[in-house]
Tab-separated table of C-alpha atoms (C1' of nucleotides) in Angstrom:
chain	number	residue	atom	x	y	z
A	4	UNK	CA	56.508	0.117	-79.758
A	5	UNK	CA	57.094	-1.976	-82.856
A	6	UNK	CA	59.437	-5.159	-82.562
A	7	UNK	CA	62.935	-4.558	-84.105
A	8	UNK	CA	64.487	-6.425	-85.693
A	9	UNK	CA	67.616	-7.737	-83.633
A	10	UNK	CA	65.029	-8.546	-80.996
A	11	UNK	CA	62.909	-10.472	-83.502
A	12	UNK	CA	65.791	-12.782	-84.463
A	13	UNK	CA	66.851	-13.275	-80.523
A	14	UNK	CA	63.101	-14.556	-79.703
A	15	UNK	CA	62.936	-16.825	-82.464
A	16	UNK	CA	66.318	-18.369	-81.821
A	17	UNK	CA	65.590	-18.785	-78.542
A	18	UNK	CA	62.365	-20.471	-79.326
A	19	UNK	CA	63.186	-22.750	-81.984
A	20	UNK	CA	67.373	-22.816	-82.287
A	21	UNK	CA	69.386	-23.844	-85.002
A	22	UNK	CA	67.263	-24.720	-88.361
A	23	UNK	CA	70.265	-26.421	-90.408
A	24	UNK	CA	69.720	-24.265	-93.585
A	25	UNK	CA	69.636	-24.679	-96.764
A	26	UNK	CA	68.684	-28.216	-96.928
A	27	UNK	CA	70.117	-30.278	-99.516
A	28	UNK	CA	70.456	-34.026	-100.785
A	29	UNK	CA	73.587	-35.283	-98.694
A	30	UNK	CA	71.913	-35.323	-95.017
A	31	UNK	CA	74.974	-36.883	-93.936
A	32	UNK	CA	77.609	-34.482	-94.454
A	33	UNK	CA	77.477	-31.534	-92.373
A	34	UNK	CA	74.818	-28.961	-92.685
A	35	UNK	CA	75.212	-25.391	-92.134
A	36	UNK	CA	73.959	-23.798	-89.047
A	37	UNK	CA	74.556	-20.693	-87.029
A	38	UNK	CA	77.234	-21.159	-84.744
A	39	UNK	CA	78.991	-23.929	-87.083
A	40	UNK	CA	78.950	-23.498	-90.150
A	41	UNK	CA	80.867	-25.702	-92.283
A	42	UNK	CA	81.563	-24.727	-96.184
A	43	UNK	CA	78.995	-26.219	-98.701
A	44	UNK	CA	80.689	-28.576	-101.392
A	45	UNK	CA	80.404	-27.243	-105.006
A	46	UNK	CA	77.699	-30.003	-105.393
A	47	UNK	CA	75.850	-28.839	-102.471
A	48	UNK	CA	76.137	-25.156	-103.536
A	49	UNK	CA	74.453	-26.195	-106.891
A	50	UNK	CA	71.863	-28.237	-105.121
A	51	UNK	CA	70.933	-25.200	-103.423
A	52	UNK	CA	70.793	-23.299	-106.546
A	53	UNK	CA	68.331	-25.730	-108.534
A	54	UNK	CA	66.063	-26.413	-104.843
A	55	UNK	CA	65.769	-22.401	-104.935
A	56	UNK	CA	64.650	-22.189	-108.770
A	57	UNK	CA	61.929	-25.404	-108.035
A	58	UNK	CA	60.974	-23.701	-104.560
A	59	UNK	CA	59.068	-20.641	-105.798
A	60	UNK	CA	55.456	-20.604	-104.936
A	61	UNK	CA	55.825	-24.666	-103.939
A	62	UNK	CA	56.128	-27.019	-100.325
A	63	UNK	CA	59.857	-28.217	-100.163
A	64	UNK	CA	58.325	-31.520	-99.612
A	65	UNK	CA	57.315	-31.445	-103.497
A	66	UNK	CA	60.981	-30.024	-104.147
A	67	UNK	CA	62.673	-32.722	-102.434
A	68	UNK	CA	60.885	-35.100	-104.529
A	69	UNK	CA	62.514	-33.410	-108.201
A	70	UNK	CA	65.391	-33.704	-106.619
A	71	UNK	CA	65.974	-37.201	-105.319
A	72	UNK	CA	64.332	-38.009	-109.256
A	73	UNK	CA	67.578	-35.841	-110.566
A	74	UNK	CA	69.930	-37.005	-108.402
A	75	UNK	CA	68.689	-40.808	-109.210
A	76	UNK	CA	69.565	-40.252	-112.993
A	77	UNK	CA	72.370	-38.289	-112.788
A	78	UNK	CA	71.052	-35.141	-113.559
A	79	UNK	CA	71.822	-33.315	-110.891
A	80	UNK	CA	74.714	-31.513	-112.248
A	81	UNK	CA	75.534	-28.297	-114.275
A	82	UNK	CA	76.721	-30.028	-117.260
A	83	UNK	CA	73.850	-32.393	-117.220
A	84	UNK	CA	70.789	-30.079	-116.864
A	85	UNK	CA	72.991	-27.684	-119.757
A	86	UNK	CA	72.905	-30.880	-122.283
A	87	UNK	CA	69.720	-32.220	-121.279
A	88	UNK	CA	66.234	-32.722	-123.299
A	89	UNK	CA	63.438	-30.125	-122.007
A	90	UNK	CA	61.245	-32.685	-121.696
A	91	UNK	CA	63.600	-35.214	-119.593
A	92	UNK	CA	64.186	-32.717	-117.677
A	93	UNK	CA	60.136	-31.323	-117.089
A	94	UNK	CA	59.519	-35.333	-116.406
A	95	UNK	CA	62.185	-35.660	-113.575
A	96	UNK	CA	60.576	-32.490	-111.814
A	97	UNK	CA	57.056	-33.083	-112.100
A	98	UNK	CA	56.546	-33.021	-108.215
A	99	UNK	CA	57.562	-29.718	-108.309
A	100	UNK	CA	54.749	-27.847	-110.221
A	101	UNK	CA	55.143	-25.786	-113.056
A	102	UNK	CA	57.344	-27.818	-114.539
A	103	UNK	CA	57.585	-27.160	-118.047
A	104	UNK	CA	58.731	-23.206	-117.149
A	105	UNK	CA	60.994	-24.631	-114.494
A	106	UNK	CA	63.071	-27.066	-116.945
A	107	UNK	CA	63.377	-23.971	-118.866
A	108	UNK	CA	64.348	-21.873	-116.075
A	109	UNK	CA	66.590	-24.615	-114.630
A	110	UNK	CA	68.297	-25.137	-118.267
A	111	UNK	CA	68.265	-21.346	-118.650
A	112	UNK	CA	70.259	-21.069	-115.531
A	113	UNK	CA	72.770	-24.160	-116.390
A	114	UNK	CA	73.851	-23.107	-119.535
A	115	UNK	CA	74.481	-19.810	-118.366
A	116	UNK	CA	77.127	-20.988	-115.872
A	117	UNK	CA	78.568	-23.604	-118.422
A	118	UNK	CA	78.550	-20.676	-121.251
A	119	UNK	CA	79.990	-17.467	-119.241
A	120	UNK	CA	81.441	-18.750	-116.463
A	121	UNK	CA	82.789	-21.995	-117.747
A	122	UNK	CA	80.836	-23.696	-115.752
A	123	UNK	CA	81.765	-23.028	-112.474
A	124	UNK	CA	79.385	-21.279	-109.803
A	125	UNK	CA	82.361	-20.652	-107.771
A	126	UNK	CA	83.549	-18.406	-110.548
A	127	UNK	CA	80.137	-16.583	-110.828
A	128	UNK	CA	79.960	-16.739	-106.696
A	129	UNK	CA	83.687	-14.706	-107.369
A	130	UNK	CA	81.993	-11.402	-108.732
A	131	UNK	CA	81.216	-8.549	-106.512
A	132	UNK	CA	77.455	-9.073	-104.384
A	133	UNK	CA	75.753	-6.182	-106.445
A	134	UNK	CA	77.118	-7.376	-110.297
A	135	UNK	CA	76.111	-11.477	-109.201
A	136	UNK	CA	72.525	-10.126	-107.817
A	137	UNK	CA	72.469	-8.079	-110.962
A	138	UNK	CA	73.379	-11.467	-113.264
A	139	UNK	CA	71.065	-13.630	-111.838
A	140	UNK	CA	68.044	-11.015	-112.060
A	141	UNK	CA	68.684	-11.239	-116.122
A	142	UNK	CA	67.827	-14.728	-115.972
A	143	UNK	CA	64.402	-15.361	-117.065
A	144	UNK	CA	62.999	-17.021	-114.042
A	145	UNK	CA	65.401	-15.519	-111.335
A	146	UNK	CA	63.544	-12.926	-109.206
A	147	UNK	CA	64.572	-11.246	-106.309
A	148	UNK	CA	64.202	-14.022	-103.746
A	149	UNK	CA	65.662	-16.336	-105.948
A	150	UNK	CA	68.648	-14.655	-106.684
A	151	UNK	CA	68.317	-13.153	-103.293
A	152	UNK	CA	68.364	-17.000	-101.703
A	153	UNK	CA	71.074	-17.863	-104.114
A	154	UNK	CA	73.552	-15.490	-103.031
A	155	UNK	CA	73.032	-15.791	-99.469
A	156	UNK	CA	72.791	-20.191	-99.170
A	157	UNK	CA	75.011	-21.105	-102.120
A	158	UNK	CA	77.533	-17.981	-102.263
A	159	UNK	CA	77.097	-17.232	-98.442
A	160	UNK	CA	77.271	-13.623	-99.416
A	161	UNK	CA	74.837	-11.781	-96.359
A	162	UNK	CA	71.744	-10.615	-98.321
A	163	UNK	CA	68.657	-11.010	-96.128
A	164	UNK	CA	66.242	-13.389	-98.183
A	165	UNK	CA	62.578	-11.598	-98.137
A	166	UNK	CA	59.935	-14.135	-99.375
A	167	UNK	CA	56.328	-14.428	-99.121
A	168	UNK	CA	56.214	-15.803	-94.859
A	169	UNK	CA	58.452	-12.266	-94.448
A	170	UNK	CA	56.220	-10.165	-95.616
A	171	UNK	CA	53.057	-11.922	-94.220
A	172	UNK	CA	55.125	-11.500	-90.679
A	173	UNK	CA	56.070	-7.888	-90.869
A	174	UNK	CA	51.765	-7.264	-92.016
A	175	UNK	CA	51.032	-8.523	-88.555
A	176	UNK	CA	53.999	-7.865	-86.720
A	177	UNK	CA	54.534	-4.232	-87.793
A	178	UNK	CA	58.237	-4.139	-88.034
A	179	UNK	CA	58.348	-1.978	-91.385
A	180	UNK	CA	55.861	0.488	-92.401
A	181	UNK	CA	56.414	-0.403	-96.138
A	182	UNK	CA	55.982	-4.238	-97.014
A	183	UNK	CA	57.857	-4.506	-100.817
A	184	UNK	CA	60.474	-6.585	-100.784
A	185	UNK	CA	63.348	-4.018	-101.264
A	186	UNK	CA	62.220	-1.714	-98.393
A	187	UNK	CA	62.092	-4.977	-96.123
A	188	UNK	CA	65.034	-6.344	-97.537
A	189	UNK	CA	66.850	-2.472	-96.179
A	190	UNK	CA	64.740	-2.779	-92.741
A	191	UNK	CA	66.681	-6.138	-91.917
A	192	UNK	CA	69.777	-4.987	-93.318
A	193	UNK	CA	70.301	-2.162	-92.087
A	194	UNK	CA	69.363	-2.941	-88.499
A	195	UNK	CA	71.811	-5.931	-88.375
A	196	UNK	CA	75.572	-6.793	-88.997
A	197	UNK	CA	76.087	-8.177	-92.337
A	198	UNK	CA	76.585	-11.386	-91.513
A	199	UNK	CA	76.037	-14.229	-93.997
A	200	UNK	CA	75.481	-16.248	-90.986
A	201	UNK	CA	73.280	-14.313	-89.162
A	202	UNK	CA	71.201	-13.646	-92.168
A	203	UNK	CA	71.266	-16.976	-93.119
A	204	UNK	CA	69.632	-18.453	-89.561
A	205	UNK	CA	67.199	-15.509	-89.377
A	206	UNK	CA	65.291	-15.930	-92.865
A	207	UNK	CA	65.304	-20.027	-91.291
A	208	UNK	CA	64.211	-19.119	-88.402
A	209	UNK	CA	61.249	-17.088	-89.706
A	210	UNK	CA	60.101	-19.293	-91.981
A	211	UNK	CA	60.347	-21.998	-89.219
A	212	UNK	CA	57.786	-19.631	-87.655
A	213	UNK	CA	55.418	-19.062	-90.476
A	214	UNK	CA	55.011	-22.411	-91.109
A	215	UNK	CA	54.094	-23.373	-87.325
A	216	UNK	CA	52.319	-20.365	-85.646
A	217	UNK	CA	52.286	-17.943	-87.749
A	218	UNK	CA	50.135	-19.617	-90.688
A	219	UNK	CA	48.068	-17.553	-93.065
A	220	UNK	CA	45.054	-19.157	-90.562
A	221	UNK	CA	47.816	-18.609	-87.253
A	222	UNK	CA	47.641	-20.544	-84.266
A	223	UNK	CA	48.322	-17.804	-82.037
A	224	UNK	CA	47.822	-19.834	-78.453
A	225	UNK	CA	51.607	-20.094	-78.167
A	226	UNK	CA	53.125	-17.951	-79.867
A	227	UNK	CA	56.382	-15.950	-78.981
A	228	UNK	CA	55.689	-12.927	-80.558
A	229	UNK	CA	52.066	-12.534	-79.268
A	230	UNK	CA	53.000	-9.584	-76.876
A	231	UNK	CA	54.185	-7.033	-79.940
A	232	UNK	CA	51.322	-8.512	-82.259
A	233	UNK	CA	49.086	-6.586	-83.580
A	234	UNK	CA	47.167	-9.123	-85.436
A	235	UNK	CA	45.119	-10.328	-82.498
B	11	DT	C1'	36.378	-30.256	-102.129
B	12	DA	C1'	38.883	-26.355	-102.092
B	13	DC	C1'	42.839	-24.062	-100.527
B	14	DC	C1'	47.653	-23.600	-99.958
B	15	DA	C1'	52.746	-23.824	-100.804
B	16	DG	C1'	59.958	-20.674	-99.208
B	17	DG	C1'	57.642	-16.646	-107.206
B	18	DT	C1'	58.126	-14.949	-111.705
B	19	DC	C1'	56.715	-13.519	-116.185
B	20	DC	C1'	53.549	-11.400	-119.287
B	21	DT	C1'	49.830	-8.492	-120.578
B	22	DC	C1'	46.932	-4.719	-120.123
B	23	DG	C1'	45.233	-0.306	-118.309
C	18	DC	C1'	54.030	1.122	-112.174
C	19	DG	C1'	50.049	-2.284	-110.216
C	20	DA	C1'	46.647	-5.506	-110.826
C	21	DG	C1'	45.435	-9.840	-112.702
C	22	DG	C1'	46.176	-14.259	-114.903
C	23	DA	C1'	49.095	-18.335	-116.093
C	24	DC	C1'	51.932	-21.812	-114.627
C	25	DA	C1'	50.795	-27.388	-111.865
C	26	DT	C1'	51.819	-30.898	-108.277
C	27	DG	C1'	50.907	-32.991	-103.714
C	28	DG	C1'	49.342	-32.474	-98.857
C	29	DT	C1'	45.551	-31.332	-95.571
DNA sequence: TACCAGGTCCTCG
DNA sequence: CGAGGACATGGT
């Protein structure tokens, strides 16, 4: 019998707790967890925004790096990245990888806010889930998980994040028979309340897993899940 | 040294 | 559509 998915999320919680998610620059004001969750600043809601466009297919640790360098020269703002040189920009995020797409990408997504939505994100956050998901896939550079981590971190809108350490978990744990991201997207969806919150520690919690035990070389000694694996 | 990391776009069958 | 390549740094 295949895990589900409420299960899933109750053994990892009880294995690991609270993971503090999204992280952002300010470690000293309050982070957002499960069972108290504060509201993110506007800053903090655009830090998450920019970590989630330098994030793809790259360690946070290299993210963190771009931006401490942005936050250092001011350029960690809306307005800022909108007016900013390409190349300034490309410079400040060179930890990141990929950096000459991601200034664009980054810019891209700035002056979009400042142009249509004068730039406020709370404004864009204010438009129904489906038209905002649809918005920020017509950015160049805004996937699904992108837009998908966007929505759920910054807006705290409950759309369950699927990114690469879900899928690699469902191949071994066999929740979903289908492994693209919109079918496993509707598997957790649909088999939990929508709950910003809830979504919101699970995709954490998961990734706090992939990155410990369940590596793309696991160490399966102790791991939770190795009852209802069908890896080993 | 080579492989990997919280993807996305573009091109080509 | 789906596969395959490009994009690039820093840690192990």
């Amino acid at each position: 019998m295949a895990l589900g998915a409420k299960t899933l999320f109750e053994k990892l919680f009880a294995e690991f707790g609270e993971q503090g998610w999204w992280p952002v620059t300010e470690k000293s004001e309050s982070i957002p967890t499960y069972k108290t969750r504060s509201a993110l600043s506007a800053q903090q809601k655009f830090e998450v925004c920019t970590g989630a466009i330098l994030t793809q297919n790259t360690s946070w640790g290299n993210v963190e790096k771009a931006l401490q360098n942005l936050k250092k020269e001011k350029m960690l703002s809306c307005s800022a990245l909108a007016k900013a040189k390409r190349k300034k920009i490309a410079n400040l995020i060179r930890s990141s990888g990929y950096f000459n797409q991601k200034a664009e990408r980054l810019q891209l997504f700035c002056r979009h806010i400042e142009k249509q939505h004068n730039g406020s994100l709370k404004k864009m956050f204010s438009l129904p889930t489906a038209e905002l998901r649809k918005e920020l896939l017509s950015l160049k550079g805004i996937g699904p998980e992108t837009a998908d981590s966007i929505i759920l971190y910054a807006a705290g809108k409950p759309v369950f994040v699927v990114d690469a350490y879900t899928k690699r978990l469902n191949e071994r744990l066999g929740l979903s028979k289908a492994n693209d991201y919109s079918s496993l997207q509707g598997f957790f969806e649909s088999a939990l309340k929508k709950d910003a919150r809830l979504f919101n520690e699970f995709h954490a919690l998961i990734v706090r897993q992939c990155k410990e035990t369940c590596r793309k070389n696991p160490f399966c000694g102790n791991c939770v899940l190795r009852a209802e694996c069908h890896y080993l």
